[in-house]
Amino acid sequence: MGARARRFSTSLLAALAVASCARVGPPAEPAGPTERPVHGVIPLPSSVQLDPGDGFTVDSATVIFVPSGDPEAERIARYLSGLIGPSPERAPEVRVAAGPPPPGSISLATDLRGPVVGEEGYTLVVTADRITLRAQRPAGLFYGVQTLRQLLPPEVEYTAAYPRPLRVPAVRIADQPRFAWRGAMLDVARHFAPVEDVKRYIDLLALHKLNRLHLHLSDDQGWRIDIRSWPDLATHGGSTEVGGGPGGYYTQEQYADLVAYARDRFIVAVPEIDMPGHTNAALASYPELNCDGIAPPLYTGTEVGFSTLCVHSDTTYRFVDDVVREISALTPGPYFHVGGDEVEELTPEEYVRFIERVQEIVTSHGKRMVGWDEIAAADLTPGAVIQLWRPDTAHIEIIEAARRGASLVLSPADRIYLDMKYDSATVLGLTWAGVTDLRRAYDWDPATFLRGVAPSAILGVEAPLWAETVGNIRDIEHMAFPRLAAVAEVAWSPAESRSWSEFRTRLGAQAPRWSALGINFYRSPEVPWLPEALWWRGGER
Ligand code: TNX
């Protein structure tokens, strides 16, 4: 690391000024199979300056210091203490007090001023005698903690490891995200995912500074949330899944608990009820939602496009209103996703009229409507969000909708659908959009993806994980990692700092940490995964 390290001698203010113009570039040479990267932080921060001097050592005397009167900073300090401490008795003390932080402390405060680091940004300075994390807002502190976590050795992730000094390299970081929407979607409809598995996924999103969890809560094969005014949706519509398993659903308390768990990690939950298609589970639960008044049987296959709500009936809009109202009341975030994809049973006019009526319902409950890119055909109100998913069709309609004021979230299936196979030998997953290896997921730029759209219309990026072939958390992790780490970097890091060859080396350094966390990641041959032994040798880095 010596050649690339630069001693840092200027003030923090100068560092911030540097951060906004000069970004850390990729190393000149692609790394060999076991070369260690300069650091292993993913997503790459906006500005990193390593100091060749001594770093900080976290040991049993280390205190985490927060100024009094900032309960959010205190909460995040306790979260950091829990990450470091192998058990509650051995976690570093969190000291809340007035005055300057004592030497030997890790200090957290939201007193950073100036525009550089924004709502989610932070500065992190590690010297031999202290670690100083500053942000304007709590979210920035949380992301700074994730960076500090990745600078700590991977032993820190073993919850029962014997306490040992943990070394952090001397470094100055000033960092802020590129895009506001950095998302992941879980399809809990095709195969149900229990609350604990979703929480585990949320924790893994947080580690990568992702901030949206889109939950695909209904589809032909299952309805996954209790709606009190339409109880059979969950009890009947939620009673199976692809392949005929028992399915399941979240009670309203469980859903609220998930939303709160995400919010505590600065992740906004985006609920999706897919309509008017992908609705067989609802149609099977209530005959009156069908135009012929006959409920179809439950469905456990994987076809798409065959179901639709009866768009001419008032009952349908009463149903939509009830569902949107109940879920919106449980969801503090500003979004409600209405699906809107793959409708083959309606005319284009019927479809557009339906989406426009649903848009009114969603706005009447105080939410911004989000929908898959087919909704671009409708007259969208400013503030609506279009989620692009089709690789190359219909982009003209999307571009025009963006020009009229819609925002775009990019989820191109041939780049970042996490349910596409990595290669033809991958056992899980589908191939309809092609096979997407890690480099495909990484090597693209959301700002130049759609010609004719102003960069300001791009709200961000989201990686969906459809679950036709994904049955449990191990499968989820195998399809998501490492590609989700690539998506996190596409969404967070400055375009001009990103390089595939440098990313793959830095990613390789995650292997010991991911192993410690028990992540069932795919050992992609594109990555020089660092053997665990390299981190452990002498306890030194
Ligand atoms: C398309 S993407 C779908 C989903 C499938 C997925 C499988 C989208 C809006 N619709 O219903 O699960 O492909 O990759």
Coordinates of C-alpha atoms and ligand atoms in Angstrom, one line a residue, residues 190 278 304 341-342 372 389 417 419-420 430 432 466 468, ligand 1:
R190 CA -43.3 -16.3 -5.3
H278 CA -50.2 -10.6 -11.2
V304 CA -47.1 -14.5 -16.1
D341 CA -46.3 -4.9 -15.2
E342 CA -47.1 -7.6 -17.8
W372 CA -42.9 -0.8 -13.3
W389 CA -36.9 -3.0 -16.0
Y417 CA -31.8 -8.6 -12.0
D419 CA -32.5 -13.7 -10.4
M420 CA -30.7 -14.0 -13.7
L430 CA -33.7 -17.6 -14.9
W432 CA -34.9 -14.7 -20.1
W466 CA -37.5 -12.4 -8.2
E468 CA -39.5 -18.2 -8.8
Ligands
TNX1 C1 -40.5 -10.2 -15.0 S1 -39.8 -7.6 -13.9 C2 -41.4 -9.8 -14.0 C3 -41.6 -10.7 -12.9 C4 -40.8 -12.0 -13.0 C5 -39.5 -11.6 -13.5 C6 -38.5 -12.8 -13.5 C7 -41.3 -7.5 -13.8 C8 -41.8 -6.2 -13.6 N1 -42.0 -8.6 -14.0 O1 -43.0 -11.0 -12.7 O2 -40.8 -12.5 -11.7 O3 -39.6 -11.1 -14.8 O4 -37.2 -12.4 -13.8

